[in-house]
Short mmCIF file of C-alpha atoms and ligand atoms in Angstrom, two decimals:
data_model
loop_
_atom_site.label_atom_id
_atom_site.label_comp_id
_atom_site.label_asym_id
_atom_site.label_seq_id
_atom_site.Cartn_x
_atom_site.Cartn_y
_atom_site.Cartn_z
CA MET A 379 -194.89 -74.11 -11.87
CA ASN A 380 -198.35 -75.13 -13.12
CA SER A 381 -197.70 -76.63 -16.57
CA ALA A 382 -201.05 -75.29 -17.86
CA LEU A 383 -199.73 -71.75 -17.52
CA LEU A 384 -197.87 -69.96 -20.32
CA LYS A 385 -194.08 -69.73 -20.12
CA ALA A 386 -192.42 -66.30 -20.19
CA HIS A 387 -189.55 -66.02 -22.66
CA ILE A 388 -187.05 -63.21 -23.16
CA ALA A 389 -187.79 -62.07 -26.71
CA GLY A 390 -185.34 -59.19 -26.73
CA ILE A 391 -182.63 -57.60 -24.59
CA GLY A 392 -180.94 -54.20 -24.56
CA THR A 393 -178.49 -52.46 -22.25
CA TYR A 394 -176.90 -49.07 -21.80
CA VAL A 395 -174.10 -47.68 -19.66
CA PRO A 396 -173.20 -43.98 -19.54
CA GLU A 397 -170.19 -42.87 -21.57
CA LYS A 398 -168.12 -41.63 -18.62
CA ILE A 399 -165.76 -44.28 -17.21
CA LEU A 400 -164.30 -43.96 -13.71
CA THR A 401 -161.27 -46.20 -13.22
CA ASN A 402 -159.74 -47.41 -9.98
CA PHE A 403 -156.88 -45.02 -10.69
CA ASP A 404 -159.36 -42.13 -10.86
CA LEU A 405 -160.70 -43.22 -7.46
CA GLU A 406 -157.19 -43.13 -6.01
CA LYS A 407 -157.39 -39.37 -6.50
CA ILE A 408 -160.71 -39.07 -4.65
CA VAL A 409 -160.36 -41.34 -1.59
CA ASP A 410 -157.64 -43.24 0.27
CA THR A 411 -157.69 -46.39 -1.85
CA ASN A 412 -155.70 -48.05 -4.60
CA ASP A 413 -156.24 -50.09 -7.73
CA GLN A 414 -154.73 -53.25 -6.26
CA TRP A 415 -157.02 -53.21 -3.19
CA ILE A 416 -160.13 -52.65 -5.28
CA ARG A 417 -159.24 -55.33 -7.84
CA GLU A 418 -158.24 -57.94 -5.25
CA ARG A 419 -161.08 -57.28 -2.76
CA THR A 420 -163.91 -56.68 -5.28
CA GLY A 421 -162.86 -57.67 -8.82
CA ILE A 422 -163.77 -54.19 -10.11
CA GLN A 423 -161.46 -52.31 -12.49
CA GLU A 424 -163.72 -49.55 -13.75
CA ARG A 425 -167.33 -48.42 -13.72
CA HIS A 426 -169.60 -46.13 -15.75
CA ILE A 427 -170.99 -42.97 -14.19
CA ALA A 428 -174.00 -40.95 -15.35
CA SER A 429 -173.62 -37.31 -16.26
CA ALA A 430 -175.18 -34.59 -14.09
CA GLU A 431 -178.10 -34.41 -16.53
CA GLN A 432 -178.77 -38.16 -16.74
CA ALA A 433 -181.44 -39.63 -14.46
CA ALA A 434 -182.41 -43.28 -14.11
CA SER A 435 -185.16 -42.89 -16.72
CA ASP A 436 -182.69 -41.61 -19.33
CA LEU A 437 -180.54 -44.72 -19.01
CA GLY A 438 -183.61 -46.96 -18.91
CA VAL A 439 -185.11 -45.46 -22.06
CA ILE A 440 -182.02 -46.26 -24.13
CA ALA A 441 -181.84 -49.83 -22.79
CA ALA A 442 -185.58 -50.26 -23.43
CA GLN A 443 -185.35 -48.96 -27.01
CA ARG A 444 -182.55 -51.44 -27.69
CA ALA A 445 -184.52 -54.31 -26.12
CA MET A 446 -187.65 -53.46 -28.13
CA LYS A 447 -185.64 -53.29 -31.35
CA ASN A 448 -183.99 -56.61 -30.49
CA ALA A 449 -187.43 -58.15 -29.89
CA GLY A 450 -188.89 -56.63 -33.04
CA VAL A 451 -191.67 -54.83 -31.18
CA THR A 452 -192.81 -51.21 -31.19
CA ALA A 453 -194.25 -48.91 -28.54
CA ALA A 454 -197.74 -49.91 -29.66
CA ASP A 455 -197.05 -53.57 -28.80
CA ILE A 456 -195.97 -53.00 -25.18
CA ASP A 457 -198.81 -53.76 -22.77
CA LEU A 458 -197.04 -53.51 -19.39
CA ILE A 459 -193.92 -51.72 -18.11
CA ILE A 460 -192.14 -52.72 -14.90
CA VAL A 461 -189.11 -50.74 -13.76
CA SER A 462 -186.77 -51.87 -11.03
CA THR A 463 -184.73 -49.10 -9.46
CA VAL A 464 -183.47 -47.82 -6.11
CA THR A 465 -182.60 -44.48 -7.70
CA PRO A 466 -185.88 -43.27 -9.24
CA ASP A 467 -185.96 -39.90 -10.99
CA MET A 468 -188.31 -38.72 -8.24
CA LEU A 469 -190.19 -40.40 -5.41
CA PHE A 470 -193.26 -40.00 -7.61
CA PRO A 471 -194.46 -40.30 -10.29
CA SER A 472 -192.85 -43.66 -10.88
CA THR A 473 -189.84 -43.90 -13.17
CA ALA A 474 -191.90 -46.42 -15.15
CA CYS A 475 -194.39 -43.65 -15.99
CA VAL A 476 -191.57 -41.27 -16.95
CA ILE A 477 -190.12 -43.94 -19.25
CA GLN A 478 -193.54 -44.74 -20.66
CA GLU A 479 -193.93 -41.15 -21.82
CA GLN A 480 -190.43 -40.98 -23.27
CA LEU A 481 -190.97 -44.18 -25.24
CA GLY A 482 -194.29 -42.92 -26.61
CA ILE A 483 -196.18 -45.80 -25.05
CA THR A 484 -199.71 -44.78 -24.20
CA GLU A 485 -202.02 -46.34 -21.63
CA ALA A 486 -200.02 -49.49 -20.87
CA PRO A 487 -199.87 -49.88 -17.08
CA ALA A 488 -196.49 -48.90 -15.66
CA PHE A 489 -195.08 -49.27 -12.19
CA ASP A 490 -191.82 -49.32 -10.24
CA LEU A 491 -190.75 -52.23 -8.14
CA GLY A 492 -188.29 -51.90 -5.28
CA ALA A 493 -186.25 -54.92 -4.27
CA GLY A 494 -182.75 -53.43 -4.17
CA CYS A 495 -180.20 -55.31 -6.23
CA THR A 496 -182.61 -58.27 -6.49
CA GLY A 497 -184.89 -55.97 -8.46
CA PHE A 498 -184.28 -57.43 -11.90
CA VAL A 499 -185.05 -60.94 -10.67
CA TYR A 500 -188.17 -59.71 -8.82
CA ALA A 501 -189.28 -57.89 -11.98
CA LEU A 502 -188.67 -60.94 -14.16
CA VAL A 503 -190.68 -63.15 -11.82
CA THR A 504 -193.46 -60.56 -11.59
CA GLY A 505 -193.62 -60.16 -15.35
CA ALA A 506 -193.60 -63.93 -15.81
CA GLN A 507 -196.79 -64.20 -13.73
CA TYR A 508 -198.68 -61.85 -16.06
CA ILE A 509 -197.42 -63.83 -19.05
CA ALA A 510 -198.38 -67.12 -17.35
CA THR A 511 -201.99 -66.03 -16.88
CA GLY A 512 -202.23 -64.56 -20.36
CA ALA A 513 -202.95 -61.08 -18.95
CA TYR A 514 -200.19 -59.41 -21.00
CA ARG A 515 -198.18 -60.54 -24.04
CA ASN A 516 -195.40 -57.95 -24.45
CA ILE A 517 -193.94 -56.85 -21.14
CA LEU A 518 -191.08 -54.39 -20.92
CA LEU A 519 -188.87 -54.98 -17.86
CA ILE A 520 -186.21 -52.43 -17.10
CA GLY A 521 -183.54 -52.37 -14.40
CA THR A 522 -182.00 -48.92 -14.31
CA GLU A 523 -179.76 -47.32 -11.72
CA THR A 524 -177.80 -44.16 -11.09
CA LEU A 525 -176.19 -45.22 -7.82
CA SER A 526 -173.50 -42.56 -8.30
CA LYS A 527 -176.17 -40.00 -7.36
CA VAL A 528 -176.59 -41.53 -3.88
CA THR A 529 -172.93 -42.42 -3.36
CA ASN A 530 -170.91 -40.87 -0.57
CA TRP A 531 -167.74 -40.09 -2.49
CA SER A 532 -165.76 -39.74 0.75
CA ASP A 533 -166.64 -43.28 1.95
CA ARG A 534 -164.06 -45.61 0.41
CA SER A 535 -165.88 -48.75 1.53
CA THR A 536 -168.86 -47.98 -0.72
CA CYS A 537 -167.79 -45.53 -3.43
CA VAL A 538 -165.41 -48.01 -5.07
CA LEU A 539 -168.26 -50.49 -5.57
CA LEU A 540 -171.17 -48.47 -6.91
CA ALA A 541 -171.95 -47.69 -10.53
CA ASP A 542 -174.61 -46.70 -13.05
CA GLY A 543 -176.25 -48.59 -15.92
CA ALA A 544 -179.44 -50.07 -17.30
CA GLY A 545 -180.70 -53.30 -18.79
CA ALA A 546 -184.06 -54.14 -20.30
CA VAL A 547 -185.84 -57.18 -21.69
CA VAL A 548 -189.11 -57.82 -23.50
CA LEU A 549 -191.05 -60.78 -22.16
CA GLN A 550 -193.41 -62.76 -24.37
CA PRO A 551 -195.24 -66.08 -24.03
CA GLY A 552 -193.48 -69.00 -25.74
CA ALA A 553 -192.90 -72.73 -25.92
CA ALA A 554 -193.65 -74.78 -22.80
CA ASP A 555 -190.15 -76.28 -22.56
CA GLY A 556 -188.34 -72.90 -22.46
CA GLY A 557 -188.36 -69.50 -20.81
CA VAL A 558 -188.83 -69.12 -17.06
CA LEU A 559 -188.87 -72.68 -15.71
CA SER A 560 -188.86 -71.97 -11.97
CA PHE A 561 -188.13 -69.24 -9.47
CA THR A 562 -187.70 -68.40 -5.82
CA LEU A 563 -188.06 -65.04 -4.08
CA GLY A 564 -187.46 -64.06 -0.48
CA ALA A 565 -186.92 -61.21 1.93
CA ASP A 566 -185.82 -60.62 5.50
CA GLY A 567 -186.62 -57.09 6.64
CA ARG A 568 -184.47 -57.52 9.73
CA GLY A 569 -181.49 -56.95 7.43
CA GLY A 570 -182.75 -53.57 6.20
CA LYS A 571 -180.29 -51.79 8.45
CA TYR A 572 -177.32 -53.21 6.55
CA LEU A 573 -177.97 -51.30 3.31
CA PHE A 574 -180.13 -48.22 3.19
CA GLN A 575 -180.60 -44.57 2.33
CA PRO A 576 -181.67 -42.99 5.63
CA ALA A 577 -183.17 -39.68 4.50
CA GLY A 578 -185.38 -38.36 1.75
CA GLY A 579 -188.43 -40.49 2.49
CA SER A 580 -191.27 -40.03 4.98
CA ARG A 581 -189.19 -41.31 7.93
CA LEU A 582 -186.63 -38.55 7.59
CA PRO A 583 -187.76 -35.97 5.06
CA ALA A 584 -185.16 -33.70 3.48
CA THR A 585 -183.92 -30.86 5.68
CA MET A 586 -180.76 -28.80 5.69
CA GLU A 587 -179.54 -30.99 8.52
CA THR A 588 -180.14 -34.32 6.74
CA VAL A 589 -178.28 -33.04 3.71
CA GLN A 590 -175.39 -31.69 5.80
CA LYS A 591 -175.08 -35.08 7.51
CA ASN A 592 -175.02 -36.93 4.16
CA LEU A 593 -178.14 -38.87 5.15
CA HIS A 594 -179.44 -38.89 1.59
CA LEU A 595 -176.54 -41.06 0.59
CA LEU A 596 -176.31 -44.84 0.64
CA GLN A 597 -175.00 -46.48 3.81
CA MET A 598 -173.80 -50.07 3.89
CA SER A 599 -172.38 -52.60 6.34
CA GLY A 600 -170.22 -54.38 3.77
CA PRO A 601 -169.01 -57.37 5.80
CA GLU A 602 -172.58 -58.18 6.99
CA ILE A 603 -173.88 -58.19 3.42
CA PHE A 604 -170.88 -60.18 2.29
CA LYS A 605 -171.53 -62.98 4.81
CA PHE A 606 -175.25 -63.00 4.00
CA ALA A 607 -174.63 -63.20 0.24
CA VAL A 608 -172.06 -65.99 0.43
CA ARG A 609 -174.48 -68.09 2.51
CA LYS A 610 -177.62 -67.21 0.57
CA LEU A 611 -176.59 -67.43 -3.09
CA PRO A 612 -175.91 -71.20 -3.10
CA GLU A 613 -179.20 -71.80 -1.24
CA ILE A 614 -181.11 -69.82 -3.87
CA ALA A 615 -179.42 -71.72 -6.69
CA GLU A 616 -180.23 -75.12 -5.20
CA GLU A 617 -183.84 -74.17 -4.45
CA VAL A 618 -184.56 -72.86 -7.95
CA LEU A 619 -182.97 -75.88 -9.61
CA ALA A 620 -184.85 -78.32 -7.38
CA LYS A 621 -188.15 -76.62 -8.26
CA ALA A 622 -187.42 -77.22 -11.96
CA GLY A 623 -186.25 -80.79 -11.38
CA LEU A 624 -182.72 -79.83 -12.43
CA SER A 625 -179.29 -80.02 -10.83
CA ILE A 626 -176.08 -77.97 -10.83
CA SER A 627 -174.62 -80.05 -13.65
CA ASP A 628 -177.49 -78.95 -15.92
CA ILE A 629 -176.49 -75.28 -15.74
CA ASP A 630 -174.86 -73.79 -18.82
CA PHE A 631 -174.33 -70.38 -17.22
CA LEU A 632 -174.80 -68.90 -13.77
CA ILE A 633 -175.62 -65.19 -14.01
CA PRO A 634 -175.29 -63.76 -10.51
CA HIS A 635 -175.85 -60.21 -9.33
CA GLN A 636 -172.43 -58.59 -9.56
CA ALA A 637 -171.63 -56.97 -6.21
CA ASN A 638 -168.21 -58.44 -5.47
CA ALA A 639 -166.28 -61.06 -7.47
CA ARG A 640 -165.23 -62.74 -4.23
CA ILE A 641 -168.89 -63.30 -3.26
CA ILE A 642 -169.55 -64.87 -6.66
CA GLU A 643 -166.43 -67.06 -6.53
CA ALA A 644 -167.31 -68.27 -3.03
CA ALA A 645 -170.87 -69.11 -4.11
CA ALA A 646 -169.67 -70.94 -7.23
CA LYS A 647 -167.18 -72.93 -5.13
CA ARG A 648 -169.88 -73.96 -2.66
CA LEU A 649 -172.04 -75.07 -5.59
CA GLY A 650 -169.15 -76.98 -7.19
CA LEU A 651 -169.57 -74.89 -10.33
CA PRO A 652 -166.44 -74.04 -12.37
CA MET A 653 -165.90 -70.32 -12.97
CA ASP A 654 -166.05 -70.78 -16.75
CA LYS A 655 -169.78 -71.36 -16.24
CA VAL A 656 -170.19 -68.09 -14.37
CA LEU A 657 -170.80 -64.87 -16.30
CA LEU A 658 -168.70 -62.14 -14.70
CA SER A 659 -168.91 -58.55 -15.89
CA ILE A 660 -168.14 -56.75 -12.65
CA ALA A 661 -164.61 -55.79 -13.76
CA LYS A 662 -165.89 -53.24 -16.24
CA TYR A 663 -169.28 -52.29 -14.81
CA GLY A 664 -169.00 -52.49 -10.98
CA ASN A 665 -172.24 -52.87 -9.06
CA ASN A 666 -175.08 -51.11 -10.82
CA SER A 667 -177.74 -52.95 -8.84
CA SER A 668 -180.77 -53.99 -10.96
CA ALA A 669 -178.72 -53.64 -14.13
CA THR A 670 -175.94 -56.13 -13.39
CA ILE A 671 -177.74 -59.31 -14.52
CA PRO A 672 -179.02 -58.02 -17.88
CA LEU A 673 -175.61 -56.43 -18.55
CA ALA A 674 -173.79 -59.71 -17.91
CA MET A 675 -176.36 -61.56 -20.02
CA ASP A 676 -176.19 -59.10 -22.91
CA ASP A 677 -172.38 -59.15 -22.98
CA ALA A 678 -172.40 -62.95 -23.11
CA LEU A 679 -174.99 -62.95 -25.89
CA LYS A 680 -172.98 -60.47 -27.93
CA ALA A 681 -169.88 -62.61 -27.43
CA GLY A 682 -171.81 -65.64 -28.70
CA ARG A 683 -171.42 -67.50 -25.41
CA ILE A 684 -175.12 -68.07 -24.71
CA LYS A 685 -176.79 -70.35 -27.22
CA ASN A 686 -180.36 -71.47 -27.82
CA GLY A 687 -181.40 -74.16 -25.38
CA ASP A 688 -178.88 -73.08 -22.74
CA LEU A 689 -179.99 -73.29 -19.13
CA LEU A 690 -179.31 -70.00 -17.36
CA LEU A 691 -179.53 -69.58 -13.61
CA LEU A 692 -180.04 -65.99 -12.46
CA ILE A 693 -179.44 -65.34 -8.75
CA ALA A 694 -179.38 -62.11 -6.80
CA PHE A 695 -179.45 -60.49 -3.37
CA GLY A 696 -179.85 -56.92 -2.26
CA ALA A 697 -181.20 -54.24 0.05
CA GLY A 698 -184.18 -55.31 2.07
CA LEU A 699 -182.60 -57.74 2.52
CA THR A 700 -184.05 -59.48 -0.50
CA TRP A 701 -183.03 -62.43 -2.63
CA GLY A 702 -184.27 -64.31 -5.64
CA GLY A 703 -183.44 -66.71 -8.44
CA VAL A 704 -184.81 -67.80 -11.80
CA ALA A 705 -184.03 -70.84 -13.93
CA LEU A 706 -184.40 -69.80 -17.54
CA ARG A 707 -184.08 -71.88 -20.72
CA TRP A 708 -182.77 -69.50 -23.41
CA THR A 709 -184.87 -69.67 -26.56
CA LYS A 710 -184.32 -66.52 -28.56
CA THR A 711 -183.50 -67.60 -32.09
CA ASP A 712 -181.62 -64.63 -33.57
C1 COA B 855 -167.24 -53.62 1.11
C2 COA B 855 -166.26 -54.77 0.92
C3 COA B 855 -165.64 -54.69 -0.45
C4 COA B 855 -165.15 -54.63 1.95
O1 COA B 855 -164.24 -55.67 1.78
P1 COA B 855 -163.70 -56.49 3.04
O2 COA B 855 -162.74 -57.44 2.54
O3 COA B 855 -164.93 -56.99 3.75
O4 COA B 855 -162.99 -55.38 3.81
P2 COA B 855 -163.26 -54.87 5.30
O5 COA B 855 -164.53 -54.08 5.33
O6 COA B 855 -163.11 -56.03 6.25
O7 COA B 855 -162.05 -53.91 5.45
C5 COA B 855 -160.72 -54.40 5.45
C6 COA B 855 -159.80 -53.19 5.49
O8 COA B 855 -159.82 -52.57 4.20
C7 COA B 855 -160.10 -51.18 4.36
N1 COA B 855 -160.81 -50.71 3.19
C8 COA B 855 -162.14 -50.68 2.98
N2 COA B 855 -162.39 -50.15 1.78
C9 COA B 855 -161.20 -49.87 1.22
C10 COA B 855 -160.81 -49.31 0.00
N3 COA B 855 -161.71 -48.95 -0.95
N4 COA B 855 -159.51 -49.19 -0.26
C11 COA B 855 -158.58 -49.54 0.64
N5 COA B 855 -158.88 -50.07 1.84
C12 COA B 855 -160.18 -50.23 2.12
C13 COA B 855 -160.91 -51.10 5.63
O9 COA B 855 -160.85 -49.82 6.20
C14 COA B 855 -160.23 -52.14 6.48
O10 COA B 855 -159.06 -51.57 7.04
P3 COA B 855 -158.64 -51.91 8.54
O11 COA B 855 -158.40 -53.39 8.55
O12 COA B 855 -157.42 -51.07 8.73
O13 COA B 855 -159.81 -51.50 9.37
C15 COA B 855 -166.93 -56.14 1.14
O14 COA B 855 -167.31 -56.28 2.48
C16 COA B 855 -168.14 -56.32 0.29
O15 COA B 855 -168.06 -56.37 -0.93
N6 COA B 855 -169.32 -56.50 0.90
C17 COA B 855 -170.53 -56.75 0.21
C18 COA B 855 -171.05 -55.48 -0.37
C19 COA B 855 -172.22 -55.71 -1.26
O16 COA B 855 -172.41 -56.76 -1.79
N7 COA B 855 -173.03 -54.67 -1.43
C20 COA B 855 -174.09 -54.64 -2.35
C21 COA B 855 -175.23 -55.49 -1.97
S1 COA B 855 -176.38 -55.54 -3.28
#
């Protein structure tokens, strides 16, 4: 990164998961599965599920309010809102605009960004560019998902994985030796067929037939994504570190997207990184897409594991296929 540009720091973080918890034992009553299979094959024990009334914006608003409080900023301070979601309230207006209204923020530009489960990393990198140029000084980034609303609850290969939740951060400019140090982003549209929601867009608008065929629900080729992720995550990590002139041994914590504990363990092994340097929160949250990284980060902060000056490596992959990583020096003082 150009050293003349400003560095983007996380000045505040907030998260929210819906109250309702769905355990593996609950799932045993819905599909042909069992707790042992889910735990051993995915690392998930339970997940949070939104109520019928809760949309992505509702989760995002609570996470955003907590992040703003944590950063010590008010609605009047926010000058840009970026929301990452694959489960927007509606196709339009953007969920960012819905959240803007609910937070009482007026006039700040607001837009959604779609990069599947890499969305939080894409949003962080995007926000960091506006900070770097000095265009905006208080950016609200929100990853919010209600995957349960697009889950096929009769498909055991996907319904045991998916979950709901939200995470938000406030980005501000800060000291040159901290914040976002380097990043990488990528995409390969040829892999779009491995994880998608066939109907509901302009390709296949909603009809009685699309609904009857469950085409508005998420479809996934699990083993294809698994192989891709295990290969890609270590590459992302090495690329981001090299760009910052750092190496694996410099990492204090790896914060990967939480899709399957076995993917994360395989990536850590390939990198030669011990698991005590990997923040894992999948057991209690499952895969809530753009929210997994801020949730893992917030849990570790609350547990006092992340300290000032720590080098955090955020890496993710998702629908698109997309991927991305950020090396971040943690600098928040309180
Ligand atoms: C989906 C995933 C958990 C499946 O695990 P897997 O070890 O690859 O399992 P397979 O798909 O090879 O299936 C193995 C067997 O388990 C069965 N199975 C699948 N889901 C099951 C479940 N929930 N409970 C019990 N058995 C299940 C399969 O039917 C298959 O049975 P068979 O051998 O009789 O055909 C795994 O592929 C995965 O996590 N992929 C990545 C998904 C991902 O990251 N998605 C998000 C991207 S952001």
